[in-house]
Coordinates of N, CA and C in Angstrom, one line a residue:
M349 N -5.5 55.6 -7.4 CA -5.4 55.2 -8.8 C -5.0 53.8 -8.9
T350 N -4.0 53.4 -8.0 CA -3.5 52.0 -8.1 C -4.6 51.0 -7.7
E351 N -5.5 51.3 -6.7 CA -6.5 50.4 -6.3 C -7.6 50.3 -7.4
T352 N -7.9 51.4 -8.1 CA -8.8 51.3 -9.3 C -8.3 50.4 -10.4
T353 N -7.0 50.5 -10.7 CA -6.4 49.7 -11.7 C -6.4 48.2 -11.3
Q354 N -6.1 47.9 -10.1 CA -6.2 46.5 -9.6 C -7.6 46.0 -9.7
T355 N -8.6 46.8 -9.3 CA -10.0 46.4 -9.4 C -10.4 46.1 -10.8
H356 N -10.0 47.0 -11.7 CA -10.3 46.7 -13.1 C -9.7 45.4 -13.6
A357 N -8.5 45.1 -13.2 CA -7.8 43.9 -13.6 C -8.6 42.7 -13.0
L358 N -9.1 42.8 -11.8 CA -9.8 41.7 -11.2 C -11.1 41.5 -11.9
I359 N -11.8 42.5 -12.3 CA -13.1 42.4 -13.0 C -12.8 41.8 -14.4
G360 N -11.7 42.2 -15.0 CA -11.3 41.6 -16.3 C -11.0 40.1 -16.1
K361 N -10.4 39.7 -15.0 CA -10.2 38.3 -14.7 C -11.5 37.5 -14.6
Y362 N -12.5 38.1 -14.0 CA -13.8 37.5 -13.8 C -14.5 37.3 -15.2
Y363 N -14.3 38.3 -16.0 CA -14.9 38.1 -17.4 C -14.2 37.0 -18.2
E364 N -12.9 36.9 -18.0 CA -12.2 35.9 -18.7 C -12.6 34.5 -18.2
E365 N -12.7 34.3 -16.9 CA -13.2 33.0 -16.4 C -14.6 32.7 -16.8
E366 N -15.4 33.7 -16.9 CA -16.8 33.4 -17.4 C -16.8 33.0 -18.8
R367 N -16.0 33.6 -19.6 CA -15.9 33.3 -21.0 C -15.4 31.8 -21.2
E368 N -14.3 31.5 -20.5 CA -13.8 30.1 -20.5 C -14.8 29.1 -20.1
Q369 N -15.5 29.4 -19.0 CA -16.6 28.5 -18.6 C -17.6 28.3 -19.6
R370 N -18.0 29.4 -20.3 CA -19.1 29.3 -21.3 C -18.6 28.4 -22.5
E371 N -17.3 28.6 -22.9 CA -16.8 27.8 -24.0 C -16.6 26.4 -23.6
K372 N -16.3 26.1 -22.3 CA -16.2 24.8 -21.9 C -17.5 24.1 -21.9
E373 N -18.6 24.8 -21.5 CA -19.9 24.2 -21.5 C -20.4 23.9 -22.9
L374 N -20.0 24.8 -23.8 CA -20.4 24.6 -25.2 C -19.7 23.5 -25.9
S375 N -18.6 23.0 -25.3 CA -17.8 21.9 -25.9 C -18.2 20.6 -25.3
L376 N -19.1 20.6 -24.4 CA -19.5 19.3 -23.7 C -20.9 18.9 -24.2
A377 N -21.0 17.6 -24.2 CA -22.3 17.0 -24.5 C -23.0 16.6 -23.1
E378 N -24.3 16.7 -23.2 CA -25.1 16.4 -21.9 C -25.2 14.9 -21.8
L379 N -25.0 14.4 -20.6 CA -25.1 13.0 -20.3 C -26.0 12.8 -19.1
K380 N -27.1 12.1 -19.3 CA -28.0 11.9 -18.1 C -27.5 10.7 -17.4
L381 N -27.3 10.9 -16.1 CA -26.7 9.8 -15.2 C -27.6 9.6 -14.1
R382 N -28.0 8.4 -13.8 CA -28.8 8.0 -12.7 C -28.0 7.3 -11.7
L383 N -28.0 7.8 -10.4 CA -27.2 7.3 -9.3 C -28.2 6.9 -8.2
D384 N -27.7 6.0 -7.4 CA -28.5 5.6 -6.2 C -28.3 6.6 -5.1
A385 N -29.0 6.5 -4.0 CA -29.0 7.5 -2.9 C -27.6 7.7 -2.3
N386 N -26.9 6.5 -2.1 CA -25.6 6.5 -1.5 C -24.5 7.3 -2.3
D387 N -24.5 6.9 -3.6 CA -23.5 7.6 -4.5 C -23.8 9.1 -4.7
L388 N -25.1 9.4 -4.8 CA -25.5 10.8 -5.0 C -25.2 11.6 -3.7
A389 N -25.4 11.0 -2.6 CA -25.1 11.7 -1.3 C -23.6 12.0 -1.2
M390 N -22.7 11.1 -1.5 CA -21.3 11.3 -1.4 C -20.8 12.3 -2.5
L391 N -21.4 12.2 -3.6 CA -21.1 13.2 -4.7 C -21.4 14.6 -4.2
G392 N -22.6 14.7 -3.6 CA -22.9 16.1 -3.1 C -22.0 16.5 -2.0
M393 N -21.6 15.6 -1.1 CA -20.7 16.0 0.0 C -19.3 16.4 -0.5
I394 N -18.8 15.7 -1.5 CA -17.5 16.1 -2.0 C -17.6 17.5 -2.8
A395 N -18.7 17.6 -3.5 CA -18.8 18.9 -4.2 C -19.0 20.1 -3.2
R396 N -19.7 19.9 -2.2 CA -19.9 20.9 -1.2 C -18.6 21.2 -0.4
R397 N -17.8 20.2 -0.1 CA -16.6 20.4 0.6 C -15.6 21.2 -0.1
F398 N -15.5 21.0 -1.4 CA -14.5 21.7 -2.2 C -15.2 22.9 -3.1
R399 N -16.4 23.2 -2.7 CA -17.1 24.3 -3.3 C -17.1 24.2 -4.9
K400 N -17.5 23.0 -5.3 CA -17.6 22.7 -6.7 C -19.1 22.4 -7.0
G401 N -19.4 22.5 -8.3 CA -20.7 22.0 -8.7 C -20.7 20.5 -8.8
R402 N -21.9 19.9 -8.5 CA -22.0 18.5 -8.5 C -21.7 17.9 -9.8
D403 N -22.2 18.6 -10.9 CA -21.9 18.1 -12.3 C -20.4 18.1 -12.6
D404 N -19.7 19.2 -12.1 CA -18.3 19.3 -12.3 C -17.5 18.1 -11.7
V405 N -17.9 17.8 -10.5 CA -17.2 16.7 -9.8 C -17.5 15.3 -10.5
A406 N -18.8 15.1 -10.9 CA -19.1 13.9 -11.6 C -18.4 13.8 -12.9
Q407 N -18.2 14.9 -13.6 CA -17.4 14.9 -14.9 C -16.0 14.5 -14.7
E408 N -15.3 15.1 -13.7 CA -13.9 14.7 -13.4 C -13.7 13.3 -12.9
V409 N -14.7 12.9 -12.1 CA -14.6 11.5 -11.6 C -14.7 10.5 -12.7
L410 N -15.7 10.8 -13.6 CA -15.9 9.9 -14.7 C -14.7 9.8 -15.7
S411 N -14.1 11.0 -15.9 CA -12.9 11.1 -16.8 C -11.8 10.3 -16.2
S412 N -11.5 10.4 -14.9 CA -10.5 9.6 -14.3 C -10.8 8.1 -14.3
A413 N -12.0 7.8 -14.0 CA -12.4 6.4 -14.0 C -12.3 5.7 -15.3
L414 N -12.6 6.4 -16.4 CA -12.5 5.9 -17.7 C -11.0 5.6 -18.1
L415 N -10.1 6.4 -17.6 CA -8.7 6.2 -17.9 C -8.2 4.9 -17.1
D416 N -8.7 4.8 -15.9 CA -8.4 3.6 -15.1 C -8.9 2.3 -15.8
L417 N -10.1 2.4 -16.2 CA -10.7 1.2 -16.9 C -10.0 0.9 -18.2
F418 N -9.6 1.9 -18.9 CA -8.9 1.7 -20.2 C -7.5 1.0 -19.9
S419 N -6.9 1.4 -18.9 CA -5.5 0.8 -18.6 C -5.6 -0.6 -18.2
C420 N -6.8 -1.1 -17.8 CA -7.0 -2.5 -17.4 C -7.3 -3.4 -18.5
I421 N -7.6 -2.9 -19.7 CA -8.0 -3.7 -20.8 C -6.7 -4.3 -21.4
D422 N -6.9 -5.5 -22.0 CA -5.7 -6.2 -22.6 C -5.1 -5.4 -23.7
A423 N -3.7 -5.5 -23.7 CA -2.9 -4.6 -24.6 C -3.4 -4.7 -26.1
S424 N -3.7 -5.9 -26.5 CA -4.1 -6.1 -27.9 C -5.4 -5.4 -28.2
E425 N -6.3 -5.5 -27.3 CA -7.6 -4.8 -27.5 C -7.5 -3.3 -27.3
R426 N -6.7 -3.0 -26.4 CA -6.6 -1.5 -26.0 C -6.2 -0.7 -27.2
K427 N -5.2 -1.2 -28.0 CA -4.8 -0.4 -29.1 C -5.9 -0.2 -30.1
L428 N -6.7 -1.2 -30.4 CA -7.8 -1.1 -31.3 C -8.9 -0.2 -30.8
M429 N -9.2 -0.3 -29.5 CA -10.2 0.6 -28.9 C -9.7 2.0 -28.9
A430 N -8.5 2.3 -28.7 CA -8.0 3.7 -28.7 C -8.1 4.2 -30.1
R431 N -7.8 3.5 -31.1 CA -7.9 3.9 -32.5 C -9.4 4.3 -32.8
D432 N -10.3 3.4 -32.5 CA -11.7 3.6 -32.7 C -12.3 4.8 -32.0
A433 N -11.8 5.0 -30.7 CA -12.3 6.1 -29.9 C -11.8 7.4 -30.5
D434 N -10.6 7.5 -30.9 CA -10.0 8.7 -31.5 C -10.8 9.0 -32.8
D435 N -11.1 8.0 -33.6 CA -11.9 8.3 -34.8 C -13.3 8.8 -34.5
A436 N -13.9 8.2 -33.5 CA -15.3 8.6 -33.1 C -15.3 10.0 -32.5
A437 N -14.2 10.4 -31.8 CA -14.1 11.7 -31.1 C -14.4 12.9 -32.1
K438 N -13.9 12.8 -33.3 CA -14.1 13.9 -34.3 C -15.6 14.1 -34.6
S439 N -16.2 13.0 -34.9 CA -17.7 13.1 -35.3 C -18.5 13.5 -34.1
I440 N -18.1 13.1 -32.9 CA -18.9 13.5 -31.7 C -18.7 15.0 -31.4
A441 N -17.4 15.5 -31.6 CA -17.2 16.9 -31.4 C -18.0 17.8 -32.4
D442 N -18.1 17.3 -33.7 CA -18.9 18.0 -34.7 C -20.4 18.0 -34.3
S443 N -20.8 16.9 -33.7 CA -22.3 16.9 -33.3 C -22.5 17.8 -32.1
I444 N -21.5 17.9 -31.2 CA -21.7 18.8 -30.0 C -21.7 20.3 -30.5
A445 N -20.8 20.6 -31.5 CA -20.8 22.0 -32.0 C -22.1 22.3 -32.7
E446 N -22.6 21.4 -33.5 CA -23.9 21.7 -34.1 C -25.0 21.9 -33.1
E447 N -25.0 21.0 -32.1 CA -26.1 21.1 -31.1 C -26.0 22.4 -30.3
N448 N -24.9 22.9 -30.0 CA -24.7 24.1 -29.2 C -24.6 25.4 -30.0
G449 N -24.7 25.2 -31.4 CA -24.7 26.4 -32.2 C -23.4 27.1 -32.3
V450 N -22.3 26.3 -32.3 CA -20.9 26.9 -32.4 C -20.3 26.3 -33.7
R451 N -19.3 27.0 -34.2 CA -18.6 26.6 -35.4 C -17.9 25.3 -35.2
D452 N -17.1 25.1 -34.2 CA -16.4 23.9 -33.9 C -16.1 23.8 -32.4
V453 N -15.7 22.6 -32.0 CA -15.4 22.3 -30.6 C -14.0 21.8 -30.6
E454 N -13.2 22.4 -29.7 CA -11.8 21.9 -29.6 C -11.8 20.6 -28.8
F455 N -11.0 19.7 -29.2 CA -10.8 18.4 -28.5 C -9.4 17.9 -28.8
R456 N -8.9 17.0 -28.0 CA -7.5 16.5 -28.2 C -7.5 15.3 -29.2
T457 N -7.0 15.6 -30.4 CA -6.9 14.5 -31.4 C -5.9 13.5 -30.9
G458 N -6.2 12.2 -31.2 CA -5.3 11.1 -30.8 C -5.0 10.9 -29.3
Y459 N -6.0 11.4 -28.6 CA -5.9 11.3 -27.1 C -5.7 9.9 -26.6
W460 N -6.6 9.0 -27.0 CA -6.6 7.7 -26.5 C -5.4 6.9 -27.0
A461 N -4.9 7.1 -28.2 CA -3.7 6.5 -28.7 C -2.5 6.9 -27.9
Q462 N -2.5 8.2 -27.5 CA -1.4 8.7 -26.6 C -1.4 8.0 -25.3
Q463 N -2.6 7.9 -24.7 CA -2.8 7.2 -23.4 C -2.3 5.7 -23.5
D464 N -2.7 5.1 -24.7 CA -2.3 3.7 -24.8 C -0.7 3.5 -24.9
R465 N 0.0 4.4 -25.5 CA 1.4 4.4 -25.6 C 2.0 4.6 -24.2
Q466 N 1.4 5.5 -23.4 CA 1.9 5.8 -22.1 C 1.7 4.6 -21.2
I467 N 0.5 4.0 -21.3 CA 0.2 2.8 -20.4 C 1.2 1.7 -20.8
A468 N 1.4 1.5 -22.1 CA 2.3 0.4 -22.5 C 3.8 0.6 -22.0
K469 N 4.2 1.9 -22.0 CA 5.5 2.2 -21.5 C 5.6 1.9 -20.0
V470 N 4.6 2.2 -19.2 CA 4.6 1.9 -17.8 C 4.6 0.4 -17.5
E471 N 3.8 -0.3 -18.4 CA 3.8 -1.8 -18.2 C 5.1 -2.4 -18.5
K472 N 5.9 -1.9 -19.5 CA 7.2 -2.4 -19.7 C 8.2 -2.1 -18.6
Q473 N 8.0 -0.9 -18.0 CA 8.9 -0.6 -16.9 C 8.6 -1.5 -15.7
R474 N 7.4 -1.7 -15.5 CA 7.0 -2.6 -14.3 C 7.5 -4.0 -14.6
E475 N 7.4 -4.5 -15.8 CA 7.8 -5.9 -16.1 C 9.3 -6.0 -16.0
K476 N 10.1 -5.0 -16.4 CA 11.5 -5.0 -16.3 C 11.9 -4.9 -14.8
A477 N 11.2 -4.1 -14.0 CA 11.5 -4.0 -12.6 C 11.2 -5.3 -11.9
A478 N 10.2 -6.0 -12.3 CA 9.8 -7.3 -11.7 C 10.9 -8.3 -12.0
K479 N 11.3 -8.4 -13.2 CA 12.4 -9.3 -13.6 C 13.7 -9.0 -12.9
Q480 N 14.0 -7.8 -12.7 CA 15.2 -7.4 -12.0 C 15.2 -7.8 -10.5
A481 N 14.0 -7.6 -9.9 CA 13.8 -7.9 -8.5 C 13.9 -9.5 -8.4
E482 N 13.3 -10.2 -9.3 CA 13.3 -11.6 -9.2 C 14.8 -12.2 -9.4
K483 N 15.5 -11.5 -10.3 CA 16.9 -11.9 -10.5 C 17.8 -11.6 -9.2
E484 N 17.5 -10.5 -8.6 CA 18.3 -10.1 -7.4 C 17.9 -11.1 -6.2
A485 N 16.6 -11.5 -6.2 CA 16.2 -12.4 -5.1 C 16.9 -13.8 -5.3
A486 N 17.0 -14.2 -6.5 CA 17.6 -15.5 -6.8 C 19.1 -15.5 -6.5
M487 N 19.7 -14.4 -6.8 CA 21.1 -14.3 -6.4 C 21.3 -14.2 -4.9
A488 N 20.4 -13.5 -4.2 CA 20.5 -13.5 -2.7 C 20.3 -14.8 -2.1
N489 N 19.4 -15.6 -2.6 CA 19.1 -16.9 -2.1 C 20.3 -17.8 -2.4
K490 N 20.9 -17.7 -3.5 CA 22.1 -18.5 -3.9 C 23.3 -18.2 -3.0
Q491 N 23.5 -16.9 -2.6 CA 24.5 -16.6 -1.7 C 24.3 -17.1 -0.3
E492 N 23.0 -17.1 0.1 CA 22.7 -17.5 1.5 C 22.7 -19.1 1.7
T493 N 22.6 -19.8 0.6 CA 22.6 -21.3 0.7 C 23.9 -21.8 1.2
P494 N 24.0 -22.6 2.3 CA 25.2 -23.1 2.9 C 25.9 -24.1 1.9
K495 N 27.2 -24.0 1.8 CA 27.9 -24.9 0.9 C 28.2 -26.2 1.7
P496 N 28.2 -27.3 1.0 CA 28.5 -28.6 1.7 C 29.9 -28.6 2.3
Q497 N 30.0 -29.2 3.5 CA 31.3 -29.2 4.2 C 32.2 -30.1 3.5
A498 N 33.5 -29.7 3.3 CA 34.5 -30.5 2.7 C 35.0 -31.5 3.6
E499 N 35.5 -32.6 3.0 CA 36.0 -33.7 3.8 C 37.3 -33.3 4.4
E500 N 37.7 -33.9 5.5 CA 38.9 -33.6 6.2 C 40.0 -34.5 5.8
P501 N 40.7 -34.2 4.8 CA 41.8 -35.2 4.3 C 43.0 -35.2 5.2
A502 N 43.2 -34.1 6.1 CA 44.4 -34.0 6.9 C 44.4 -35.1 8.0
T503 N 43.2 -35.5 8.5 CA 43.2 -36.5 9.5 C 43.5 -37.9 9.0
A504 N 43.2 -38.1 7.7 CA 43.4 -39.5 7.1 C 44.8 -39.9 7.2
P505 N 45.8 -39.1 6.8 CA 47.2 -39.5 6.8 C 47.7 -39.9 8.2
E506 N 47.2 -39.0 9.2 CA 47.6 -39.3 10.6 C 47.1 -40.6 11.1
A507 N 45.8 -40.9 10.8 CA 45.2 -42.1 11.1 C 46.0 -43.3 10.5
T508 N 46.4 -43.0 9.2 CA 47.1 -44.1 8.4 C 48.4 -44.4 9.1
A509 N 49.1 -43.2 9.5 CA 50.4 -43.4 10.1 C 50.3 -44.2 11.4
E510 N 49.3 -43.9 12.2 CA 49.0 -44.6 13.5 C 48.7 -46.0 13.2
D511 N 47.9 -46.3 12.2 CA 47.5 -47.6 11.9 C 48.7 -48.4 11.4
S512 N 49.6 -47.7 10.7 CA 50.8 -48.4 10.2 C 51.7 -48.8 11.4
S513 N 51.8 -47.8 12.3 CA 52.7 -48.1 13.5 C 52.1 -49.3 14.3
N514 N 50.8 -49.2 14.5 CA 50.2 -50.3 15.2 C 50.3 -51.6 14.5
E515 N 50.2 -51.5 13.2 CA 50.3 -52.7 12.4 C 51.7 -53.4 12.5
E516 N 52.7 -52.5 12.5 CA 54.1 -53.0 12.6 C 54.3 -53.7 13.9
S517 N 53.8 -53.0 15.0 CA 54.1 -53.6 16.3 C 53.2 -54.8 16.6
T518 N 52.1 -54.9 15.9 CA 51.2 -56.0 16.2 C 51.5 -57.2 15.4
H519 N 51.7 -57.0 14.1 CA 51.8 -58.1 13.2 C 53.3 -58.6 13.0
Y520 N 54.2 -57.8 13.5 CA 55.6 -58.2 13.3 C 56.4 -58.0 14.6
P521 N 56.0 -58.8 15.7 CA 56.7 -58.7 17.0 C 58.1 -59.1 16.9
E522 N 58.5 -60.0 15.9 CA 59.8 -60.5 15.9 C 60.8 -59.4 15.5
T523 N 60.3 -58.4 14.9 CA 61.2 -57.3 14.5 C 61.8 -56.6 15.8
S524 N 61.0 -56.4 16.8 CA 61.4 -55.8 18.0 C 62.4 -56.7 18.7
A525 N 62.1 -58.0 18.7 CA 63.0 -59.0 19.3 C 64.4 -59.0 18.7
I526 N 64.4 -58.9 17.4 CA 65.7 -58.9 16.6 C 66.5 -57.7 17.0
E527 N 65.8 -56.5 17.1 CA 66.4 -55.3 17.4 C 67.1 -55.3 18.8
K528 N 66.4 -56.0 19.7 CA 66.9 -56.1 21.1 C 68.0 -57.2 21.3
A529 N 68.1 -58.1 20.4 CA 69.0 -59.3 20.5 C 70.4 -58.9 20.7
P530 N 71.1 -58.0 19.9 CA 72.5 -57.6 20.2 C 72.8 -57.1 21.6
A531 N 71.9 -56.3 22.1 CA 72.1 -55.8 23.5 C 72.1 -56.9 24.5
A532 N 71.2 -57.9 24.3 CA 71.2 -59.0 25.3 C 72.4 -59.9 25.2
L533 N 72.8 -60.1 23.9 CA 74.0 -60.9 23.7 C 75.3 -60.3 24.3
E534 N 75.4 -59.0 24.1 CA 76.5 -58.3 24.7 C 76.6 -58.4 26.2
T535 N 75.4 -58.3 26.8 CA 75.3 -58.4 28.3 C 75.8 -59.8 28.7
Q536 N 75.4 -60.9 28.0 CA 75.7 -62.2 28.4 C 77.3 -62.5 28.2
T537 N 77.8 -61.8 27.2 CA 79.3 -62.0 26.9 C 80.0 -61.4 28.1
E538 N 79.7 -60.2 28.5 CA 80.3 -59.5 29.6 C 80.3 -60.3 30.9
A539 N 79.1 -60.9 31.1 CA 79.0 -61.7 32.3 C 79.9 -63.0 32.3
A540 N 80.0 -63.6 31.1 CA 80.8 -64.7 30.9 C 82.3 -64.4 31.2
N541 N 82.7 -63.3 30.6 CA 84.1 -62.8 30.8 C 84.4 -62.6 32.3
E542 N 83.5 -62.0 33.0 CA 83.7 -61.8 34.4 C 83.9 -63.1 35.2
Y543 N 83.0 -64.1 34.8 CA 83.1 -65.4 35.4 C 84.5 -66.1 35.2
D544 N 85.0 -66.0 34.0 CA 86.2 -66.6 33.7 C 87.4 -66.0 34.5
E545 N 87.3 -64.6 34.6 CA 88.3 -63.9 35.3 C 88.3 -64.4 36.8
E546 N 87.1 -64.6 37.4 CA 87.0 -65.0 38.8 C 87.6 -66.4 38.9
Q547 N 87.4 -67.3 38.0 CA 87.9 -68.7 38.0 C 89.4 -68.7 38.0
Q548 N 89.9 -67.9 37.1 CA 91.4 -67.8 37.0 C 92.0 -67.3 38.3
T549 N 91.4 -66.4 38.9 CA 92.0 -65.8 40.1 C 91.9 -66.9 41.2
A550 N 90.9 -67.6 41.3 CA 90.7 -68.6 42.3 C 91.8 -69.8 42.1
N551 N 92.0 -70.2 40.9 CA 93.0 -71.3 40.7 C 94.4 -70.8 41.0
A552 N 94.7 -69.5 40.8 CA 96.0 -69.0 41.1 C 96.3 -69.0 42.6
E553 N 95.3 -68.8 43.4 CA 95.5 -68.8 44.8 C 95.7 -70.3 45.3

């Protein structure tokens, strides 16, 4: 009983997928596309690899490519094109419904305006990130730049002191002589006193 119930559920799933596929086909417009041998061959290879219909792959590739192309358009033009595309989508959907004999076709209103807002948001984020990276790089370069070496003021006073000492000994030699004069005079006086004492001793004898 359980297997029969599961099988019925599986068949019900198949019916649902078929209905969705039929509705999807009724919501699409036919587009004749001419491709060269190389592109057509690769399209067939990809479709066969993933067990998809060639038309299904072409539809998804074109949808993705259109979004990429739209994102490359200048921001000022992109907003206007999005508005015009959204306005045209309603009339195109009505034409598809009339051609396929259905009452209406579901489509996403304001789709391209929404894509434009999303693209603009991503562009602002990238611009902000680029400015931040540029700022960080400038700060890093500033920190790595070697600072100019400071002068060595400590050596100057020593040199000045030495120069002053040399200058005193060189330009004022008389100062040294004057400082040595008392010692020489004292030596001469002592010698004279000794001489006088010797003379007196000799006369007394």
